[in-house]
Amino acid sequence: MNRVIYEPDFDLSVVGSLEELQEQVAGCTRCNLRAGCTRVVFGEGNPGARLMLIGEGPGADEDRMGRPFVGKAGQLLDKILEAVGLERFTHTYIANVVKCRPPGNRVPRPEEAEQCLPWLYRQIELVSPKIIVLLGSTALQYLIDPQARITVMRGRWLVSKSGIKIMPTYHPAALLRDASKKRPVWEDFKQVKEAYLNLYLSQG
Ligand code: URA
């Protein structure tokens, strides 16, 4: 990523597959969130997807189902993807900054994200997407810059050291609270779709 805020203090490079990683994450007790959640929400989608979406952390529905973005925000995300001609299981892989639900859906604390981010970094390496969409300010701040503002950064492409194109946009839950954010998110996902199609064109 552009800026690694937390250097992993455990080496995951030996974990060779998403399945193996998922098994290890299932047994993770590196922070207190695991004790308070029902299920670990590892992430899901096309393991070879060129497009990866990263949210904040599981909510109540995700915690119950063990799957990311299955509640109201997730249903809206599905509609947004559909509107630009993308389907989550075919075209995307979806994960979160933290894999266990923070109590009461609060924002993950730095010490929780610090313990969980190495899992996400390895997940990104294993999926190896060409494009990442950061959904909301938590993903933006933990993956790019703790001071970054989503209102300023959304809609602008960033590029990681390894060449991944990164688009920050509003979290779908924010759209449920404020309908005026729908238009900008639509514009952002149109850019994402265009970049996605360009991947194929550039490969001939
Ligand atoms: N919000 C998130 O950030 N992630 C989920 O998986 C669900 C809701």
Tab-separated table of N, CA and C and ligand atoms in Angstrom, residues 41 54-59 62 67-71 73-74 94-97 135 171-173, ligand 1:
chain	number	residue	atom	x	y	z
A	41	VAL	N	-15.109	-12.674	10.705
A	41	VAL	CA	-15.536	-12.427	9.315
A	41	VAL	C	-14.280	-12.230	8.478
A	54	ILE	N	-12.536	-2.850	0.496
A	54	ILE	CA	-12.152	-2.963	1.907
A	54	ILE	C	-13.011	-2.033	2.756
A	55	GLY	N	-13.732	-2.629	3.702
A	55	GLY	CA	-14.588	-1.862	4.608
A	55	GLY	C	-13.931	-1.701	5.969
A	56	GLU	N	-14.764	-1.407	6.955
A	56	GLU	CA	-14.247	-1.087	8.300
A	56	GLU	C	-14.145	-2.349	9.187
A	57	GLY	N	-15.295	-2.968	9.385
A	57	GLY	CA	-15.337	-4.146	10.247
A	57	GLY	C	-16.752	-4.686	10.249
A	58	PRO	N	-16.916	-5.931	10.699
A	58	PRO	CA	-18.255	-6.531	10.688
A	58	PRO	C	-19.231	-5.790	11.592
A	59	GLY	N	-20.485	-5.710	11.147
A	59	GLY	CA	-21.576	-5.217	11.984
A	59	GLY	C	-22.329	-6.415	12.551
A	62	GLU	N	-23.224	-9.173	9.925
A	62	GLU	CA	-22.014	-9.863	9.477
A	62	GLU	C	-21.503	-10.797	10.577
A	67	ARG	N	-20.052	-13.367	7.394
A	67	ARG	CA	-19.765	-12.900	6.024
A	67	ARG	C	-19.765	-11.373	5.989
A	68	PRO	N	-18.911	-10.770	5.138
A	68	PRO	CA	-18.837	-9.307	5.094
A	68	PRO	C	-20.008	-8.700	4.316
A	69	PHE	N	-20.394	-7.508	4.708
A	69	PHE	CA	-21.373	-6.704	3.958
A	69	PHE	C	-22.623	-7.498	3.551
A	70	VAL	N	-23.288	-8.060	4.551
A	70	VAL	CA	-24.552	-8.762	4.272
A	70	VAL	C	-25.757	-8.029	4.865
A	71	GLY	N	-25.511	-6.966	5.639
A	71	GLY	CA	-26.616	-6.197	6.215
A	71	GLY	C	-27.098	-5.122	5.240
A	73	ALA	N	-26.093	-2.050	4.696
A	73	ALA	CA	-25.008	-1.394	3.939
A	73	ALA	C	-24.520	-2.323	2.822
A	74	GLY	N	-24.470	-3.603	3.122
A	74	GLY	CA	-24.027	-4.583	2.131
A	74	GLY	C	-24.996	-4.688	0.962
A	94	ILE	N	-14.100	-9.099	-1.070
A	94	ILE	CA	-14.442	-8.099	-0.049
A	94	ILE	C	-13.865	-8.486	1.309
A	95	ALA	N	-13.212	-7.525	1.946
A	95	ALA	CA	-12.655	-7.758	3.283
A	95	ALA	C	-12.799	-6.482	4.111
A	96	ASN	N	-12.370	-6.563	5.349
A	96	ASN	CA	-12.479	-5.423	6.264
A	96	ASN	C	-11.151	-5.152	6.970
A	97	VAL	N	-11.039	-3.962	7.534
A	97	VAL	CA	-9.846	-3.621	8.320
A	97	VAL	C	-9.738	-4.551	9.523
A	135	LEU	N	-13.621	1.645	1.393
A	135	LEU	CA	-14.983	2.071	1.710
A	135	LEU	C	-14.989	2.799	3.059
A	171	HIS	N	-18.339	5.164	2.699
A	171	HIS	CA	-18.847	3.858	3.117
A	171	HIS	C	-20.342	3.801	2.780
A	172	PRO	N	-20.838	2.645	2.310
A	172	PRO	CA	-22.271	2.565	1.991
A	172	PRO	C	-23.167	2.932	3.184
A	173	ALA	N	-22.720	2.660	4.405
A	173	ALA	CA	-23.547	3.024	5.573
A	173	ALA	C	-23.727	4.539	5.650
B	1	URA	N1	-19.580	-2.418	7.372
B	1	URA	C1	-18.285	-2.753	7.116
B	1	URA	O1	-17.412	-1.900	7.129
B	1	URA	N2	-18.010	-4.016	6.846
B	1	URA	C2	-18.912	-4.969	6.808
B	1	URA	O2	-18.559	-6.114	6.541
B	1	URA	C3	-20.248	-4.615	7.059
B	1	URA	C4	-20.565	-3.331	7.348
